PDB file of C-alpha atoms in Angstrom:
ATOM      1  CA  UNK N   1     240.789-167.821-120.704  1.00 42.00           C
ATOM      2  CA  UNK N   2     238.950-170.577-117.948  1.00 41.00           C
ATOM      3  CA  UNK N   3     238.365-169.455-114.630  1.00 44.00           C
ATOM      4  CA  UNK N   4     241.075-169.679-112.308  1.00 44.00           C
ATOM      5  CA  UNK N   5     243.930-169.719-114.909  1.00 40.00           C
ATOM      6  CA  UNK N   6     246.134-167.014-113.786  1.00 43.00           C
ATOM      7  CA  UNK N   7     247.135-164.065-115.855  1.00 44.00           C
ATOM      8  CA  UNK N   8     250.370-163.299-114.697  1.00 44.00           C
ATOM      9  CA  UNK N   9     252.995-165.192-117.276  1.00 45.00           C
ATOM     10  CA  UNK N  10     255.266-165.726-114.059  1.00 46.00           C
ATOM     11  CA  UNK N  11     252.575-167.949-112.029  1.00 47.00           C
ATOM     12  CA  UNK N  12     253.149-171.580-112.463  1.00 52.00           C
ATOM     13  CA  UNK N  13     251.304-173.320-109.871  1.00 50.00           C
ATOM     14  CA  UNK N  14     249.713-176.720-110.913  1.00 46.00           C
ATOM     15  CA  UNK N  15     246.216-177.019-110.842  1.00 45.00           C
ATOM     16  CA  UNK N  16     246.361-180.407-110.016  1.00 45.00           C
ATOM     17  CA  UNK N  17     245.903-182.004-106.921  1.00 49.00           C
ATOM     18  CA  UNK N  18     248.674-184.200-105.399  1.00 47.00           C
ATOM     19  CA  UNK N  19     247.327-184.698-102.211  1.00 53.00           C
ATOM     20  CA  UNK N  20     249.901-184.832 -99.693  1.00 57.00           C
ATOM     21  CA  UNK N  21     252.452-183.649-102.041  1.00 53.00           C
ATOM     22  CA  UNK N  22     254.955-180.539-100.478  1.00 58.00           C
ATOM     23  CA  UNK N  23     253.766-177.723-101.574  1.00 49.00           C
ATOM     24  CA  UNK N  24     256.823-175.765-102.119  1.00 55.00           C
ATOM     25  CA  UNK N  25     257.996-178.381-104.692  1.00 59.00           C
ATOM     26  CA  UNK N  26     258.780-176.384-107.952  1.00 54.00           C
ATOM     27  CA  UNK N  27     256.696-176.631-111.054  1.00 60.00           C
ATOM     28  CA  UNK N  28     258.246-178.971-113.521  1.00 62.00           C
ATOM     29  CA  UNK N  29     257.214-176.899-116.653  1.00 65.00           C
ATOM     30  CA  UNK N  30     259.380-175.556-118.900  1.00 63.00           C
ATOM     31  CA  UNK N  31     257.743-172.136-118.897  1.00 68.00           C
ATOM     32  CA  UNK N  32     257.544-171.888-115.428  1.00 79.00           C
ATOM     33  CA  UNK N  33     259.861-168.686-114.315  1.00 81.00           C
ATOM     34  CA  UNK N  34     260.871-170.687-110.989  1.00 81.00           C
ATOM     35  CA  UNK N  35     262.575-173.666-112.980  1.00 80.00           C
ATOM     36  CA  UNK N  36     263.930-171.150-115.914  1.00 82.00           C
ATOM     37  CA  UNK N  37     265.583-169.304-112.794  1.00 84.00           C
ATOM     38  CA  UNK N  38     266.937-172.547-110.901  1.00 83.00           C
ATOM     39  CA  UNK N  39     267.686-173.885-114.448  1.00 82.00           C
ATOM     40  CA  UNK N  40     270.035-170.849-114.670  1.00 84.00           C
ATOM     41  CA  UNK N  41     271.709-170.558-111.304  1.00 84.00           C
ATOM     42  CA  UNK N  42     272.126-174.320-110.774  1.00 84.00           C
ATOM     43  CA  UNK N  43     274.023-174.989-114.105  1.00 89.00           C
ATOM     44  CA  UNK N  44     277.946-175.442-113.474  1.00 90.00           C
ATOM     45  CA  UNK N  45     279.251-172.661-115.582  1.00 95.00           C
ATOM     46  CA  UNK N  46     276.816-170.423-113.011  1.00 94.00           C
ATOM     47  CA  UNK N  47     277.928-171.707-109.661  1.00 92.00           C
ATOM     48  CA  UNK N  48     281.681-171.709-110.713  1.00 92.00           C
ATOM     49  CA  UNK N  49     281.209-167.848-111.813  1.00 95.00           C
ATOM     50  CA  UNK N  50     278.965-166.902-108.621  1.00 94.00           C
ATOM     51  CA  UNK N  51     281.493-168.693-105.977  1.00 91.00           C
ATOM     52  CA  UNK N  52     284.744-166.899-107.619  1.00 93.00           C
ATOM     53  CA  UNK N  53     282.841-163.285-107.902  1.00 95.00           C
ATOM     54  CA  UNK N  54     282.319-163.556-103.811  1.00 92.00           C
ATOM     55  CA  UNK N  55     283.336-160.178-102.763  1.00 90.00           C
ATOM     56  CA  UNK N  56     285.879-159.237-105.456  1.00 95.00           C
ATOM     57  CA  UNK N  57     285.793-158.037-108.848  1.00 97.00           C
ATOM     58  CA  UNK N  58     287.358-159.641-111.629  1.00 97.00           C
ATOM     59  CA  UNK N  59     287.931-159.680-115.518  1.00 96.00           C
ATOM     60  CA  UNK N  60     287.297-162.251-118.120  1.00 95.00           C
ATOM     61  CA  UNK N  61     290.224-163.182-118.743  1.00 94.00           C
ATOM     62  CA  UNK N  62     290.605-163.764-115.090  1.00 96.00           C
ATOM     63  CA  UNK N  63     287.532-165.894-114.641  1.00 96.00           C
ATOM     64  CA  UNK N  64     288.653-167.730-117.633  1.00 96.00           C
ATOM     65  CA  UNK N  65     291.748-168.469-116.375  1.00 96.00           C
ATOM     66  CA  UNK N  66     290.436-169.295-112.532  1.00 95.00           C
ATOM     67  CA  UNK N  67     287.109-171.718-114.876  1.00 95.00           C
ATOM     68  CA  UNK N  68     288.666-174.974-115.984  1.00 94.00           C
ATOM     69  CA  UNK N  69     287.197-175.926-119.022  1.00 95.00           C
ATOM     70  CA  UNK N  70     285.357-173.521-119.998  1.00 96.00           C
ATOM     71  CA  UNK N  71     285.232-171.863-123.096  1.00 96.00           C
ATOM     72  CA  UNK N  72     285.301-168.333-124.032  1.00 96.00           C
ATOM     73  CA  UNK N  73     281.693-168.432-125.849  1.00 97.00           C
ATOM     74  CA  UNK N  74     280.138-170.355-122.537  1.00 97.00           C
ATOM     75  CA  UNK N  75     281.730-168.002-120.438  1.00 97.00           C
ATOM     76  CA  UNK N  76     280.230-165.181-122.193  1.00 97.00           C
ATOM     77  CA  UNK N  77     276.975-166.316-122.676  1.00 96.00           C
ATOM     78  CA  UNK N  78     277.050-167.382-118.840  1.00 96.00           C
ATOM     79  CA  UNK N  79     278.108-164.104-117.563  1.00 97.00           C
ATOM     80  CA  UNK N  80     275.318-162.327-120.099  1.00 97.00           C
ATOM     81  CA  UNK N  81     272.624-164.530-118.719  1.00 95.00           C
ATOM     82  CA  UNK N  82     273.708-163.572-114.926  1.00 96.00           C
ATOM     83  CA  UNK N  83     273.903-160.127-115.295  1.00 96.00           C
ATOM     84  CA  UNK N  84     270.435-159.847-117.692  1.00 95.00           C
ATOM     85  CA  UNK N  85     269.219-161.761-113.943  1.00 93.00           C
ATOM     86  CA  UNK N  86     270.792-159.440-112.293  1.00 95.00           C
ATOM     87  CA  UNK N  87     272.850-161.225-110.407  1.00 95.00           C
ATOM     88  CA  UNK N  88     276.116-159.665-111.855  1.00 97.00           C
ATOM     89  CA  UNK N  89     277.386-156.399-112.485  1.00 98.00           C
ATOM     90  CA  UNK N  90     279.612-155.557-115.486  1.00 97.00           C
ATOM     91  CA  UNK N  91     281.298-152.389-115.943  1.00 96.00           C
ATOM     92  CA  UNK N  92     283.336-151.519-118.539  1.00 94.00           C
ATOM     93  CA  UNK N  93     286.271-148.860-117.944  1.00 92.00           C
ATOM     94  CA  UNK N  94     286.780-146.085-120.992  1.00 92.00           C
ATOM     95  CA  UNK N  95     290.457-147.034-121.589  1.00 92.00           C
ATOM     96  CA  UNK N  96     291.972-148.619-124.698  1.00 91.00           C
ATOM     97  CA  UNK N  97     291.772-151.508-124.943  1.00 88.00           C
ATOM     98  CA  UNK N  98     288.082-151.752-122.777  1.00 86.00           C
ATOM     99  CA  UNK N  99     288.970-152.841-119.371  1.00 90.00           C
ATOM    100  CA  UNK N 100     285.486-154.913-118.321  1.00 93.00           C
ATOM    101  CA  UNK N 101     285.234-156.256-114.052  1.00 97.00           C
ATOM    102  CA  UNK N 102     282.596-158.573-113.067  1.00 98.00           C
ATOM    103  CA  UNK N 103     281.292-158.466-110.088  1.00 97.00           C
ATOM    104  CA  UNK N 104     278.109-159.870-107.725  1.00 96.00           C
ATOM    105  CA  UNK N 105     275.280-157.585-107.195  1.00 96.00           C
ATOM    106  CA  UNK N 106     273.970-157.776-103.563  1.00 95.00           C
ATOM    107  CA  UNK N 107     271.226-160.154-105.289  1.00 94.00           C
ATOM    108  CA  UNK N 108     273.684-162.310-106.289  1.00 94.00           C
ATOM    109  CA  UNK N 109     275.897-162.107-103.106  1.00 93.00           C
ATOM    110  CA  UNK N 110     272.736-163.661-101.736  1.00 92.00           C
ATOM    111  CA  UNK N 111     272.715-166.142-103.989  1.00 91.00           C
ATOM    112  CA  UNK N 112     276.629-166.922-103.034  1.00 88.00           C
ATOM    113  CA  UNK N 113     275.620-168.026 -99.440  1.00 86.00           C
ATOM    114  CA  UNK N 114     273.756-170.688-100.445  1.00 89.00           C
ATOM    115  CA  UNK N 115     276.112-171.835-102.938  1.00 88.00           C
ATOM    116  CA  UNK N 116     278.502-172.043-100.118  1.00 88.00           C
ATOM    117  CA  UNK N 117     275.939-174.396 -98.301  1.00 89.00           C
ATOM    118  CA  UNK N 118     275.571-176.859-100.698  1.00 87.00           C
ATOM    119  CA  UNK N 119     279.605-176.601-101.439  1.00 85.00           C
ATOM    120  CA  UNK N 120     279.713-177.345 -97.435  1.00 91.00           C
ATOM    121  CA  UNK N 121     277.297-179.687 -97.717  1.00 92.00           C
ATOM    122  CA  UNK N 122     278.962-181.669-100.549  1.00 91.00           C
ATOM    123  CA  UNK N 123     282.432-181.451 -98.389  1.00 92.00           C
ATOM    124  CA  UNK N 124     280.659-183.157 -95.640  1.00 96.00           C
ATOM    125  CA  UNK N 125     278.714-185.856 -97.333  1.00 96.00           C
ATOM    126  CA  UNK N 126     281.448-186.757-100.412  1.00 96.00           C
ATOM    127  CA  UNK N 127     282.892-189.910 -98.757  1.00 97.00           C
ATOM    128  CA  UNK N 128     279.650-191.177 -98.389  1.00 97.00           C
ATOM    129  CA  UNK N 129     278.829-190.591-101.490  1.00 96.00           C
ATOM    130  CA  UNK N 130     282.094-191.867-102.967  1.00 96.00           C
ATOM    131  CA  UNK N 131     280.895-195.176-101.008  1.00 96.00           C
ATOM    132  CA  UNK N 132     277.906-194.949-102.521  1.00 96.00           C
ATOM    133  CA  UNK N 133     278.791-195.064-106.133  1.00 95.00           C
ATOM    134  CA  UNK N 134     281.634-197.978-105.939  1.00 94.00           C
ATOM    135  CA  UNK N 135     278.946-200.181-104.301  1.00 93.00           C
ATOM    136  CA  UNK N 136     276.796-198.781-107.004  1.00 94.00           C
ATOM    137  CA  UNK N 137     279.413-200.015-109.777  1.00 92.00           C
ATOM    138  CA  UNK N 138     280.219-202.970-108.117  1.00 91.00           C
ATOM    139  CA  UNK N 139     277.183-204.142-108.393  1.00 88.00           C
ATOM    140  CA  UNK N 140     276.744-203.062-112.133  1.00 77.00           C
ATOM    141  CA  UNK N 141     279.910-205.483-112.499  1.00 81.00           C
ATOM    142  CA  UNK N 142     278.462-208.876-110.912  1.00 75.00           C
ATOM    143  CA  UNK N 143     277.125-210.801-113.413  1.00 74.00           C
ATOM    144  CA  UNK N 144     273.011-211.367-113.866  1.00 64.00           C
TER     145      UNK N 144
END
């Protein structure tokens, strides 16, 4: 192993150096645990399960119902990814036929209040946006 290559799998910073660059800008490698994890939380299927698990508990059916479009494979492997993160909590009741909640972990209620900023965020900011993309297509449409 060279000198100065870390170890730890988890470590991703570059050793390159981008000058003025901000340093808290997330490594762009595919191994690199801080993308896998914003990779994860940041996908739709996530942030749809994490904003309807805010302080409740609720089944799959439930969430399936409450999840337009998703499917019941995506669901499943979404809610196995955020609970091997530890972000959700399953339990499963002993009754017949298995009675399974969902529910946040206090890591993952965490998580929820900065969902809620960038769903605030995208409240504030979507006419502007909205402005921004027929301008966009309008000038798509003029000819060259």
């Amino acid at each position: 192993m060279e000198e100065g290559t870390s170890k730890s799998p988890s470590h991703c910073e570059s050793t390159v150096d981008y000058g003025d660059a901000d340093p808290f800008q997330w490594d762009t490698r595919e191994d690199c645990q801080v993308r896998q994890i914003l990779d994860r939380v940041a996908d739709k299927w996530s942030l749809l399960v994490i904003a309807l698990l805010d302080n409740r508990r609720l089944r799959f059916t439930a969430l399936r119902r409450e999840i337009d479009g998703i499917s019941q494979r995506m669901l499943t492997v979404t809610l196995r990814q955020l609970e091997r993160d530890g972000l959700v909590k399953r339990t499963v009741h002993p009754v017949v036929p298995p009675w399974v909640e969902y529910e946040l972990t206090p890591l993952g209620g965490t998580l929820h209040a900065t969902i809620r900023s960038l769903v605030t965020w995208t409240e504030d900011h979507q006419e502007e946006i909205a402005a921004a993309r027929s301008a966009y297509d309008a000038r798509d449409q003029q000819p060259a």
